[in-house]
Structures are given as structure tokens and as C-alpha cells.
Coordinates of C-alpha atoms in Angstrom, one line a residue:
M18 CA -33.8 11.0 20.2
N19 CA -31.6 10.9 17.2
I20 CA -30.0 14.3 18.2
I21 CA -28.8 13.0 21.3
I22 CA -27.5 9.8 19.5
Y23 CA -25.7 11.8 16.8
T24 CA -24.3 14.4 19.5
L25 CA -22.9 11.6 21.7
V26 CA -21.3 9.8 18.9
F27 CA -19.7 13.4 17.2
L28 CA -18.0 14.1 21.2
G29 CA -17.3 10.5 21.7
I30 CA -15.3 10.6 17.9
T31 CA -14.0 14.1 18.9
Y32 CA -12.5 13.1 22.4
F33 CA -11.0 10.3 20.6
L34 CA -9.2 12.1 18.2
L35 CA -7.8 14.8 20.9
K36 CA -7.0 12.1 22.9
L37 CA -4.7 10.9 20.1
V38 CA -3.4 14.3 18.8
A39 CA -2.3 14.7 22.3
N40 CA -0.5 11.6 22.8
T41 CA 1.3 12.2 19.4
S42 CA 4.7 13.6 18.9
S43 CA 4.6 17.4 17.4
K44 CA 7.2 16.3 14.6
K45 CA 4.8 13.2 13.6
I46 CA 1.6 15.7 13.3
S47 CA 3.5 18.1 11.6
K48 CA 4.8 15.7 8.9
H49 CA 1.4 13.8 8.5
L50 CA -0.3 17.3 8.3
R51 CA 1.8 18.4 5.7
K52 CA 1.1 15.3 3.8
L53 CA -2.6 15.5 4.5
I54 CA -2.7 19.6 3.0
F55 CA -0.6 18.7 -0.1
L56 CA -2.5 15.4 -1.0
G57 CA -6.0 17.9 -0.2
M58 CA -4.5 20.5 -2.6
I59 CA -3.5 18.1 -5.1
I60 CA -7.2 16.6 -4.9
L61 CA -8.9 20.3 -4.8
A62 CA -7.0 21.3 -7.9
I63 CA -7.9 18.4 -10.0
L64 CA -11.5 19.0 -9.0
F65 CA -11.1 22.6 -10.3
V66 CA -9.5 21.5 -13.6
V67 CA -12.3 18.9 -14.1
A68 CA -15.0 21.8 -12.8
G69 CA -13.4 24.1 -15.5
K70 CA -11.7 26.0 -13.5
F71 CA -8.4 25.9 -14.4
L72 CA -7.0 29.3 -13.6
L73 CA -8.3 28.7 -10.2
S74 CA -6.7 25.4 -9.8
I75 CA -2.7 27.0 -10.8
P76 CA -2.2 28.9 -7.4
L77 CA -3.4 26.0 -5.7
T78 CA -0.7 23.8 -7.1
L79 CA 1.7 26.1 -6.9
L80 CA 0.8 26.6 -3.2
S81 CA 0.8 22.6 -2.7
L82 CA 4.5 22.6 -4.0
A83 CA 5.9 24.7 -1.6
L84 CA 4.7 21.7 0.9
V85 CA 7.0 19.1 -1.0
K86 CA 10.1 20.2 0.7
L87 CA 9.9 17.4 3.6
K88 CA 12.8 16.2 2.8
G89 CA 14.2 17.2 -0.5
F90 CA 14.4 20.3 -2.9
S91 CA 12.8 23.5 -2.9
I92 CA 10.5 24.8 -5.5
F93 CA 13.5 27.0 -6.5
Q94 CA 16.2 24.2 -6.4
L95 CA 13.9 22.0 -8.9
I96 CA 13.6 25.0 -11.2
G97 CA 17.0 25.3 -11.2
L98 CA 17.6 21.7 -11.7
F99 CA 15.4 21.5 -14.6
R100 CA 17.2 24.4 -16.4
L101 CA 20.4 22.6 -16.3
I102 CA 19.4 18.8 -17.3
Q103 CA 17.4 21.0 -20.4
T104 CA 20.7 22.4 -20.7
L105 CA 22.9 19.7 -20.7
R106 CA 19.9 17.5 -22.8
S107 CA 20.2 20.3 -25.5
S108 CA 24.0 20.1 -25.6
G109 CA 23.6 16.1 -25.7
R110 CA 25.5 15.6 -22.7
F111 CA 22.5 14.1 -20.1
S112 CA 19.7 12.0 -21.2
F113 CA 17.8 9.1 -18.9
N114 CA 17.8 6.4 -21.7
Q115 CA 21.4 6.3 -21.9
N116 CA 24.0 4.2 -20.2
Q117 CA 25.5 6.4 -17.9
N118 CA 28.9 5.1 -18.6
I119 CA 28.9 6.3 -22.3
K120 CA 30.1 9.6 -22.3
N121 CA 32.4 9.5 -19.0
S122 CA 35.4 10.5 -21.0
S123 CA 33.9 13.4 -23.5
T124 CA 34.9 16.6 -23.6
I125 CA 32.5 19.8 -23.3
T126 CA 33.4 22.7 -25.4
L127 CA 34.2 26.1 -23.9
E128 CA 30.2 27.2 -24.7
E129 CA 28.8 24.6 -23.2
A130 CA 30.9 24.6 -20.2
Y131 CA 30.3 28.8 -19.8
K132 CA 26.5 27.9 -20.3
I133 CA 26.2 25.2 -17.7
L134 CA 28.1 27.4 -15.1
N135 CA 25.5 30.1 -16.1
L136 CA 28.3 32.4 -17.1
D137 CA 28.3 35.0 -19.7
I138 CA 31.3 34.2 -22.0
K139 CA 31.7 37.5 -23.2
K140 CA 32.4 39.1 -20.1
K141 CA 35.9 39.0 -18.2
I142 CA 35.4 36.0 -16.0
T143 CA 37.9 35.6 -12.8
K144 CA 38.9 32.4 -11.5
K145 CA 36.2 33.5 -8.2
D146 CA 33.5 33.8 -10.4
V147 CA 33.7 30.6 -11.9
Q148 CA 34.2 29.0 -8.1
K149 CA 31.4 30.9 -7.2
A150 CA 29.1 29.5 -9.8
H151 CA 30.5 26.2 -9.6
I152 CA 29.7 26.1 -5.8
K153 CA 26.2 27.8 -6.4
I154 CA 25.4 24.6 -8.7
Q155 CA 26.9 21.8 -6.6
K156 CA 25.1 23.2 -3.9
K157 CA 21.6 21.9 -5.4
I158 CA 23.0 18.9 -7.4
H159 CA 25.7 17.5 -4.9
P160 CA 25.6 13.2 -4.8
D161 CA 25.3 13.8 -1.2
I162 CA 22.3 15.7 -1.3
S163 CA 20.7 13.4 -3.6
P164 CA 22.5 10.5 -5.4
E165 CA 20.6 10.3 -8.8
T166 CA 22.5 13.4 -9.5
T167 CA 25.8 11.8 -9.4
R168 CA 26.6 12.4 -13.3
L169 CA 25.3 16.2 -13.4
S170 CA 27.8 16.6 -10.7
M171 CA 30.9 15.4 -12.7
I172 CA 29.3 17.5 -15.7
V173 CA 29.5 20.6 -13.8
N174 CA 33.0 19.5 -12.4
E175 CA 34.0 19.2 -16.1
A176 CA 32.5 22.2 -17.3
K177 CA 34.3 24.1 -14.0
E178 CA 37.7 22.5 -15.5
V179 CA 37.2 23.7 -19.1
V180 CA 36.5 27.2 -18.0
L181 CA 39.6 27.4 -15.4
K182 CA 41.8 25.7 -18.2
N183 CA 40.5 28.7 -20.6
I184 CA 41.2 31.7 -17.8
V185 CA 44.7 30.6 -16.7

């Protein structure tokens, strides 16, 4: 008798879940499913770490990072942004703890400008190369994409101006 009751409860729950899925928009289902998969991967990665399977948790964590791009940066854009922030931090031009108005009038050295734009100072650089590098970085950090990157965008613009003044 218990099997019949459990089967009816299971079928009833299945029926209501299927009815809910049928009445929900596919965009909403996709958004929630991505979030659910992301949280599931994080929980599974934490379980593997706790269980001592650290090597198995790394690929699951990296796979879940691909799902982060719901409305933001892709993993490659995050890596590029991280490298740019590290370069600026090492040169002392960017810090999260500083007041953002402190170094607005500072000038960037030529070496720092080349490094910020990912250009090789030893090679012969043209104006077109500088423009390409500038556009490539600005696509990742433009303030229209993310308002938090306004200061980074200003630094990249200043680096471009310094390099262009040196070329001409």
C-alpha cells in the first residue's frame, strides 16, 4: 500500500513540476538553470575539496566559471582585466584602497604606457598598432560595459596618449 501512495505522490509532484515548466518562459528557465548548475558545481567542488579530491575540484570550478557570463565578463575578459589591474598596481597607478581623485593628474612613463597597452617597447610601433591595442583593451574595460572600470579606462587612455606623443 505504501508503494501506491509514494507513486501517487511522486507522479503528482512530477505533474505539477512539468506544468510549471510548460507555463514558464524559456528565457527564465535558462537563467535559473544556469544559476542552479553554477551553484551545483560550486557545492560539488567544495565537497571534493573537503573530501580531499582537490585535483578533481579544479576542472569543475573552471567549468562553472564559464556559466558566470550571464550578464558580465567572460573568463578570458576577467583574466585580461586581472592582468591589467596587476600591471597598474605594480606601477602604483591603481589601488582599491585609495581615493580615486588622488592621482588623476599624474603622468605615466613611456615604459608603463607600453606595458599597459601590451606593446613591446623594443619593436617599431605605428600609430595603427597603438590604436588597435587601445581598442582591444577598451572593449574589455569601457565604462559603458562596467561603471567600476572608469579609472582603468582613464589610465589606458592616458597610456595611449603618452605612446602616441612618443611616436609622432
